[in-house]
Coordinates of C-alpha atoms in Angstrom, one line a residue:
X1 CA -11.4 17.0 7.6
X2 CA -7.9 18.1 7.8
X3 CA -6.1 17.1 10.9
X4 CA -7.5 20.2 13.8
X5 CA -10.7 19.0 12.4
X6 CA -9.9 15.2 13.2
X7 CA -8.7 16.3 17.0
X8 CA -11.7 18.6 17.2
X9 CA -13.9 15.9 16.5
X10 CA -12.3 12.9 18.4
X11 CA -12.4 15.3 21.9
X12 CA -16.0 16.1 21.1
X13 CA -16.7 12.5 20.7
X14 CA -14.8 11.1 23.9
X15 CA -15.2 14.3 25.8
X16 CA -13.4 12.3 28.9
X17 CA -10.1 12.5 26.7
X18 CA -8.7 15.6 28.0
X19 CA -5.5 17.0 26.7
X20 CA -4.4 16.0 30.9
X21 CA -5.5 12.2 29.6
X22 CA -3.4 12.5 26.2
X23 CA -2.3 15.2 24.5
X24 CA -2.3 17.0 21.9
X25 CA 1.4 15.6 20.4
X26 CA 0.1 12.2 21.0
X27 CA -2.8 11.9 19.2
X28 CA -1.1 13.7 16.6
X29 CA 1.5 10.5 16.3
X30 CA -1.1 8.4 16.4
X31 CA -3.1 10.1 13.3
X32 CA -0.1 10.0 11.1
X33 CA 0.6 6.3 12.3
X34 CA -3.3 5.8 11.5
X35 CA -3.0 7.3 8.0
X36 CA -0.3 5.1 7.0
X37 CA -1.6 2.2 7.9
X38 CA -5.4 2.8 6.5
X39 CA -3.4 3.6 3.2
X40 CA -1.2 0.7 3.3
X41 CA -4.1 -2.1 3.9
X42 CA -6.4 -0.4 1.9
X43 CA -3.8 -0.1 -0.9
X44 CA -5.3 3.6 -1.7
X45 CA -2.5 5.7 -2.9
X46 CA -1.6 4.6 -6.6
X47 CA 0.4 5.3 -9.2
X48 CA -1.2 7.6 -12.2
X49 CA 1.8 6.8 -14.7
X50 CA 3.8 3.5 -14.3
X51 CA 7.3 4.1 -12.1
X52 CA 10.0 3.6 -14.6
X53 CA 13.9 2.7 -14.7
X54 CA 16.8 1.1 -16.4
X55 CA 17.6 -2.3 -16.3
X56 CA 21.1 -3.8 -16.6
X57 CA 22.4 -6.6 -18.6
X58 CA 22.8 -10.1 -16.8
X59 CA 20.5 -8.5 -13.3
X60 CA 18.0 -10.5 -12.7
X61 CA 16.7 -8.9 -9.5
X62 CA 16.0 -4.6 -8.8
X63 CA 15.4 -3.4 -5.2
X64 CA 12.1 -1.4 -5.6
X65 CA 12.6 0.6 -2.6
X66 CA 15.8 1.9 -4.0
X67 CA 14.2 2.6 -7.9
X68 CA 11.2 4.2 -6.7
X69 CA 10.3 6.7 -3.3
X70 CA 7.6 5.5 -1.0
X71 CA 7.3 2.3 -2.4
X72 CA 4.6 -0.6 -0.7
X73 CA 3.8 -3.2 -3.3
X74 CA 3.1 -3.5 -7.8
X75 CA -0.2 -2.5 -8.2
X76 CA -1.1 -6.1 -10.3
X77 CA -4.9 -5.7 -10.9
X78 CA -6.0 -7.0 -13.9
X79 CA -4.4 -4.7 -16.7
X80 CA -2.0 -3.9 -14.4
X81 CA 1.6 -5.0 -12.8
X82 CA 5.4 -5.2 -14.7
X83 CA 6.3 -4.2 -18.1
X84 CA 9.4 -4.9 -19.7
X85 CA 10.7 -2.3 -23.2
X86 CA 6.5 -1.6 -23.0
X87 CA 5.4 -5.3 -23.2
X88 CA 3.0 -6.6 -20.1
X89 CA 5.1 -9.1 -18.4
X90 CA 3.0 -12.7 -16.5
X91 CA 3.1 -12.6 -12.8
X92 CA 4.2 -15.7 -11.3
X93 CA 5.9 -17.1 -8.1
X94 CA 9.1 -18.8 -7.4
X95 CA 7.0 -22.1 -6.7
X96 CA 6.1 -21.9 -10.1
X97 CA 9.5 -20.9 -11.2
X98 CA 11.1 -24.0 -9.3
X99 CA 8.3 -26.7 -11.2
X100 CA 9.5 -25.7 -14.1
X101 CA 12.9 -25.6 -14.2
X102 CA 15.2 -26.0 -10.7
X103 CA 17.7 -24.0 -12.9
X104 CA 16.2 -20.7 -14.0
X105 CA 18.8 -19.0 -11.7
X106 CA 21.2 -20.3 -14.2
X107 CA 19.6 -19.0 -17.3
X108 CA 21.4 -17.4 -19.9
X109 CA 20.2 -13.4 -20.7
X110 CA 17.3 -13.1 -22.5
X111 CA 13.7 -11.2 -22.9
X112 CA 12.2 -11.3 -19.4
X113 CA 8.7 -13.1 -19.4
X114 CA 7.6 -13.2 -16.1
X115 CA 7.7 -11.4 -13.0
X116 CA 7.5 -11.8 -9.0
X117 CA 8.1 -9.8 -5.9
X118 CA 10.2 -11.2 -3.4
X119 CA 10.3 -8.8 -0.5
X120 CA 11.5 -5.2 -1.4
X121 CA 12.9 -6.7 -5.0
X122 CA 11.0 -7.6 -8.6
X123 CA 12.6 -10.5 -10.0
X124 CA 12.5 -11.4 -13.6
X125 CA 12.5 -15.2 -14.9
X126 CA 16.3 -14.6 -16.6
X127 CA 18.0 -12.0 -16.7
X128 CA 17.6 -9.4 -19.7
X129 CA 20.0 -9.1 -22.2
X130 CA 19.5 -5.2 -22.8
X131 CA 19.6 -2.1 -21.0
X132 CA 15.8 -1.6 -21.3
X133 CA 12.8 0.4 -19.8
X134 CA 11.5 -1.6 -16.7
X135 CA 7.8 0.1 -15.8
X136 CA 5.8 -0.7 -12.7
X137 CA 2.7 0.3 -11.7
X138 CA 2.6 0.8 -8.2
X139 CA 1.0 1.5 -4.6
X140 CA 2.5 3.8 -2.0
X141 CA 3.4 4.8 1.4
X142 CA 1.6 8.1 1.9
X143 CA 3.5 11.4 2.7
X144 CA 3.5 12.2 5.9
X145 CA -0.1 13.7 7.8
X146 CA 1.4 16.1 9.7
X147 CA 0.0 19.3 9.5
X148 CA -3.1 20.9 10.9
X149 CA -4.0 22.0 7.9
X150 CA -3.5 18.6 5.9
X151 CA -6.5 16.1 5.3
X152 CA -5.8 12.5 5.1
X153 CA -4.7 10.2 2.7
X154 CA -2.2 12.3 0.6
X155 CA -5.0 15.3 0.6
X156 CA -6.9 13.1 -2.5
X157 CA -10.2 14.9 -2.7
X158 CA -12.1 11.2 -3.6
X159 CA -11.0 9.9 -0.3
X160 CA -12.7 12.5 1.6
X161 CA -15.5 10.1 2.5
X162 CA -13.2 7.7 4.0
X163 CA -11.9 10.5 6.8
X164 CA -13.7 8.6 9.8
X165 CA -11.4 6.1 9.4
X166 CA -8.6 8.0 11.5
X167 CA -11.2 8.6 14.1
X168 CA -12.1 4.7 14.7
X169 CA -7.8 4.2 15.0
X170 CA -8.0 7.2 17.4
X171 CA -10.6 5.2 19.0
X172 CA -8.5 1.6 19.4
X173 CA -5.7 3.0 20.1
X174 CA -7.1 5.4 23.0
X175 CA -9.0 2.5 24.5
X176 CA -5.3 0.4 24.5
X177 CA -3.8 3.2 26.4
X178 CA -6.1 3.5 28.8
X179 CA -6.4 0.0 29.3
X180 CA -9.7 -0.9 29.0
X181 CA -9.3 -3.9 27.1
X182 CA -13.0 -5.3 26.1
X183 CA -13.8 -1.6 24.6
X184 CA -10.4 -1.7 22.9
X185 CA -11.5 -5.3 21.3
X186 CA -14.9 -3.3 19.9
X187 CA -13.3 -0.7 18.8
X188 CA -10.0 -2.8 17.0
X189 CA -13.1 -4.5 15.3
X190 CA -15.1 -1.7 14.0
X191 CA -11.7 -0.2 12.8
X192 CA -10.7 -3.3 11.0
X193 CA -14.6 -3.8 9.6
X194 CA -14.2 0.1 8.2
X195 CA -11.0 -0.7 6.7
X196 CA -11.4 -4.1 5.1
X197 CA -14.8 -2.1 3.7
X198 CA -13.5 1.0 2.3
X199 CA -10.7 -1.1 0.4
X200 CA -13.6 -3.2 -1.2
X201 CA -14.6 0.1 -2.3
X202 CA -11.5 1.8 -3.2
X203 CA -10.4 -1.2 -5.2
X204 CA -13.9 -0.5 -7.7
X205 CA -12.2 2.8 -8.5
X206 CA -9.0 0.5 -10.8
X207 CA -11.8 -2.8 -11.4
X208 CA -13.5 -2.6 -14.9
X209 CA -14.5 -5.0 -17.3
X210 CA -12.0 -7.8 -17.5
X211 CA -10.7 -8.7 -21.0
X212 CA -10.1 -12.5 -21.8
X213 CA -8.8 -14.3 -24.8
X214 CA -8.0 -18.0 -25.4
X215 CA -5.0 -19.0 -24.7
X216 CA -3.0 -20.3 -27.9

């Protein structure tokens, strides 16, 4: 459905919402607000080819936002996350980070090991030593739905099934409008079901079989 259909289809559902009860400009807000956030919890929109850009001697942190456009989070499924000169770096936390040694801040340069996010910036677990390829693979914001003639979730044909999922946000956020709180609760709930369901099913599309070797 691109996003006439998606109207069309809402009005014929809910035939009480006239254009008088919200318009036309509204509901198109709230279908690219709907979009964007279907994307983001579902994680849907990935990278094909790992992000990639230069890292500097003695950095230890990079501001993703900055290094790559329409940036949400690292895409760290199994096979997946931070590579350093083409080597897979080991996701880990700053808990971990802090066990180990209360003074990696202070670490000389070096071959970065391990990796973590801390809000919009990928830290390392010292800082490299070389200006070297840093690769990310990545999930993203989605471009903006705001065309008639635009379908959903970046216009990727394999998401087409998952269209109804703009019409249950049409759907909560209608019923929040108009105040009617208990079929606003139904409805936030069958939104959030259809959503924490089609990421089950859009994460399948990354999982395969899961390689494991003994650690030395």
């Amino acid at each position: 459905m691109n996003r006439e259909d998606i109207r069309d289809k809402f009005r014929a559902e809910n035939p009480e919402i006239t254009t008088r009860v919200i318009t036309d400009a509204v509901l198109n807000e709230w279908i690219l607000s709907g979009d964007k956030e279907i994307c983001a919890i579902t994680r849907c929109i990935v990278s094909n080819e790992s992000e990639t850009f230069n890292s500097a001697v003695g950095t230890q942190y990079y501001n993703l936002e900055t290094n790559i456009s329409k940036f949400f989070d690292i895409d760290d499924i199994p096979g997946g996350g931070v590579y350093f000169d083409d080597d897979p770096l080991d996701k880990t936390t700053i808990a971990e980070m802090n066990q180990k040694s209360k003074t990696w801040k202070k670490r000389s340069n070096g071959t970065p090991k391990k990796w973590w996010r801390r809000g919009k910036y990928l830290w390392f677990d010292k800082p490299p030593d070389s200006i070297s390829e840093i690769a990310v693979d990545c999930i993203y914001i989605s471009d903006d739905f705001d065309g008639d003639t635009k379908t959903p979730y970046n216009e990727l044909t394999h998401l087409e099934p998952y269209h109804d999922g703009i019409l249950k946000y049409l759907q909560w956020r209608t019923k929040q409008k108009l105040s009617k709180q208990d079929e606003a609760s139904i409805a936030k709930k069958d939104y959030f079901d259809y959503t924490s369901w089609m990421k089950r099913l859009v994460a399948g599309y990354s999982h395969a079989a899961i390689y494991l070797r003994p650690v030395n």
